[in-house]
CSV table of C-alpha atoms in Angstrom, one decimal:
chain,number,residue,atom,x,y,z
A,100,GLU,CA,26.6,-7.5,5.0
A,101,LEU,CA,23.0,-7.3,6.4
A,102,SER,CA,20.0,-8.1,4.5
A,103,GLY,CA,17.3,-6.0,4.6
A,104,SER,CA,14.5,-8.4,6.5
A,105,THR,CA,17.5,-8.9,9.3
A,106,LEU,CA,17.9,-5.3,9.7
A,107,LYS,CA,14.0,-4.8,9.7
A,108,GLU,CA,13.7,-7.6,12.3
A,109,PHE,CA,16.3,-6.0,14.6
A,110,LEU,CA,14.8,-2.2,14.2
A,111,SER,CA,11.3,-3.5,15.0
A,112,LYS,CA,12.6,-4.6,18.5
A,113,GLN,CA,14.0,-1.3,19.2
A,114,LEU,CA,11.4,1.0,17.3
A,115,PRO,CA,7.6,1.4,17.2
A,116,GLU,CA,6.3,0.4,13.7
A,117,TYR,CA,5.6,4.1,12.5
A,118,MET,CA,9.4,4.8,12.8
A,119,LEU,CA,10.6,1.7,10.6
A,120,PRO,CA,12.0,2.5,7.2
A,121,THR,CA,10.1,1.5,4.2
A,122,PHE,CA,13.0,0.6,2.2
A,123,TYR,CA,16.7,-0.2,2.9
A,124,VAL,CA,19.5,0.7,0.6
A,125,HIS,CA,23.1,-0.8,1.2
A,126,LEU,CA,26.0,1.9,0.8
A,127,ALA,CA,29.7,1.8,0.8
A,128,GLU,CA,29.6,5.4,2.2
A,129,LEU,CA,27.1,8.2,2.6
A,130,PRO,CA,27.4,11.0,0.2
A,131,LEU,CA,28.4,14.1,1.8
A,132,ASN,CA,28.3,17.9,1.2
A,133,SER,CA,30.8,20.4,1.6
A,134,SER,CA,29.7,20.8,4.9
A,135,GLY,CA,30.4,17.2,5.8
A,136,LYS,CA,26.8,16.6,6.4
A,137,ILE,CA,24.9,13.8,4.6
A,138,ASP,CA,24.2,15.1,1.0
A,139,ARG,CA,20.4,13.9,0.7
A,140,LYS,CA,20.1,15.1,-3.0
A,141,ASN,CA,22.8,12.5,-4.0
A,142,LEU,CA,21.4,9.5,-1.9
A,143,PRO,CA,20.2,6.7,-4.5
A,144,GLU,CA,16.4,6.0,-4.9
A,145,PRO,CA,15.6,2.5,-3.2
A,146,LYS,CA,14.9,0.0,-6.0
A,147,ILE,CA,11.7,-2.0,-5.6
A,148,GLU,CA,12.3,-5.5,-6.9
A,149,LEU,CA,9.4,-7.9,-7.9
A,150,GLN,CA,8.7,-10.3,-4.9
A,151,ASP,CA,9.0,-14.0,-5.0
A,152,ASN,CA,5.3,-14.1,-4.0
A,153,TYR,CA,4.0,-11.5,-6.4
A,154,VAL,CA,0.5,-12.0,-7.4
A,155,ALA,CA,-1.0,-10.1,-10.3
A,156,PRO,CA,-4.6,-8.3,-10.4
A,157,SER,CA,-7.1,-10.9,-11.0
A,158,ASN,CA,-10.3,-8.7,-11.8
A,159,ALA,CA,-10.9,-5.3,-13.2
A,160,VAL,CA,-11.4,-3.5,-9.6
A,161,GLU,CA,-8.0,-5.1,-8.5
A,162,ASP,CA,-6.4,-3.6,-11.8
A,163,GLN,CA,-7.9,-0.3,-11.2
A,164,ILE,CA,-6.9,-0.1,-7.4
A,165,THR,CA,-3.1,-1.3,-8.7
A,166,ALA,CA,-3.4,1.7,-11.1
A,167,MET,CA,-4.2,3.9,-8.3
A,168,TRP,CA,-1.4,2.9,-6.1
A,169,SER,CA,1.1,2.9,-8.9
A,170,GLU,CA,0.1,6.7,-9.1
A,171,VAL,CA,0.1,7.5,-5.6
A,172,LEU,CA,3.2,5.4,-4.6
A,173,SER,CA,5.3,6.2,-7.7
A,174,ILE,CA,5.9,2.5,-8.2
A,175,ASP,CA,5.5,0.7,-11.5
A,176,LYS,CA,2.3,-1.1,-11.5
A,177,GLU,CA,3.9,-4.5,-12.5
A,178,MET,CA,5.9,-4.2,-9.1
A,179,ILE,CA,2.8,-4.2,-6.8
A,180,SER,CA,1.5,-7.6,-5.8
A,181,VAL,CA,-2.3,-7.4,-4.6
A,182,ASN,CA,-1.3,-9.1,-1.4
A,183,LYS,CA,1.4,-6.5,-0.6
A,184,GLY,CA,0.5,-3.8,2.0
A,185,PHE,CA,0.0,-0.3,1.2
A,186,PHE,CA,2.2,0.9,4.0
A,187,GLU,CA,5.0,-1.9,3.2
A,188,LEU,CA,5.4,-0.4,-0.5
A,189,GLY,CA,6.0,3.2,1.0
A,190,GLY,CA,2.6,4.5,1.9
A,191,HIS,CA,1.7,6.8,4.9
A,192,SER,CA,-1.2,8.6,6.0
A,193,LEU,CA,-1.2,11.4,3.7
A,194,LYS,CA,-0.7,9.2,0.8
A,195,ALA,CA,-3.6,7.2,2.1
A,196,MET,CA,-5.6,10.2,2.0
A,197,VAL,CA,-5.0,10.8,-1.6
A,198,LEU,CA,-6.0,7.0,-2.4
A,199,VAL,CA,-9.0,7.4,-0.6
A,200,ASN,CA,-10.0,10.2,-2.8
A,201,LYS,CA,-8.9,8.5,-6.0
A,202,ILE,CA,-10.9,5.3,-5.0
A,203,ALA,CA,-14.3,7.7,-4.2
A,204,LYS,CA,-13.8,9.3,-7.4
A,205,GLU,CA,-13.3,6.2,-9.6
A,206,PHE,CA,-15.9,3.8,-7.9
A,207,ASP,CA,-18.6,6.6,-7.1
A,208,MET,CA,-18.6,5.7,-3.4
A,209,VAL,CA,-17.7,6.7,0.2
A,210,PHE,CA,-14.1,4.8,1.0
A,211,PRO,CA,-13.5,5.6,4.8
A,212,LEU,CA,-9.7,6.5,5.5
A,213,GLU,CA,-9.6,4.0,8.2
A,214,LYS,CA,-10.4,1.1,5.5
A,215,VAL,CA,-6.7,1.6,4.1
A,216,PHE,CA,-5.7,0.8,7.5
A,217,GLU,CA,-7.7,-2.1,8.2
A,218,LYS,CA,-7.6,-3.5,4.5
A,219,PRO,CA,-4.3,-2.5,3.7
A,220,THR,CA,-3.9,-4.8,0.5
A,221,ILE,CA,-5.3,-4.4,-2.7
A,222,LYS,CA,-7.0,-7.8,-2.6
A,223,GLU,CA,-8.9,-6.8,0.5
A,224,GLN,CA,-9.6,-3.0,-0.7
A,225,ALA,CA,-10.9,-4.7,-3.9
A,226,GLU,CA,-13.4,-7.2,-2.0
A,227,PHE,CA,-14.7,-4.0,0.1
A,228,ILE,CA,-15.5,-2.2,-3.0
A,229,GLU,CA,-17.0,-5.1,-4.9
A,230,ILE,CA,-19.1,-5.9,-1.7
A,231,ASN,CA,-20.4,-2.1,-1.4
A,232,GLN,CA,-21.1,-2.0,-5.0
A,233,TRP,CA,-23.2,-5.2,-5.1
A,234,LEU,CA,-24.9,-4.0,-2.1
A,235,PHE,CA,-26.0,-0.6,-3.5
A,236,ASN,CA,-27.0,-1.5,-6.8
A,237,ASP,CA,-30.6,-3.1,-5.5
A,238,ASN,CA,-28.9,-6.4,-4.8
A,239,ALA,CA,-29.4,-6.4,-1.0
A,240,THR,CA,-32.2,-8.9,-1.1
A,241,ASN,CA,-29.9,-11.9,-1.3
A,242,VAL,CA,-26.7,-10.9,0.8
A,243,PRO,CA,-25.6,-13.3,3.5
A,244,ILE,CA,-25.8,-11.8,6.8
A,245,GLU,CA,-21.8,-11.8,7.3
A,246,MET,CA,-21.5,-9.9,4.2
A,247,VAL,CA,-23.7,-6.9,5.4
A,248,GLN,CA,-22.0,-7.2,8.7
A,249,GLU,CA,-18.3,-6.7,7.0
A,250,VAL,CA,-19.5,-3.7,5.3
A,251,ILE,CA,-21.2,-2.2,8.3
A,252,ILE,CA,-18.2,-2.8,10.4
């Protein structure tokens, strides 16, 4: 029996990244409808398991973003590690747009869609938000230049 990681490694050599499945479910046989086609309604939901390298949110911003991811991705909050990528957990461009809107409303800031692709983890997104909040709350006089460059870029 193949593991999900072995299958993913094999498929990544055959298919472009965007075509790789997010989850793998092992089945003895596929459920078929009366026409002999795959009965998609009877396929089991993929089970997301807590990873060995799970890292819990370490501050309020990470916790808020984790809650947003949980809602957008329909995954229990306790299963989302701050170091796991949005797209690894089943996110895609439409869900990224929903996430961007939630972040913008929650933190009262512009959060560009491309930042979800550039900073796909909760930890990276939280750092970006914290730097922006700090910069735009009259603290810009003592900001190290590399922090300003990171926000601009």
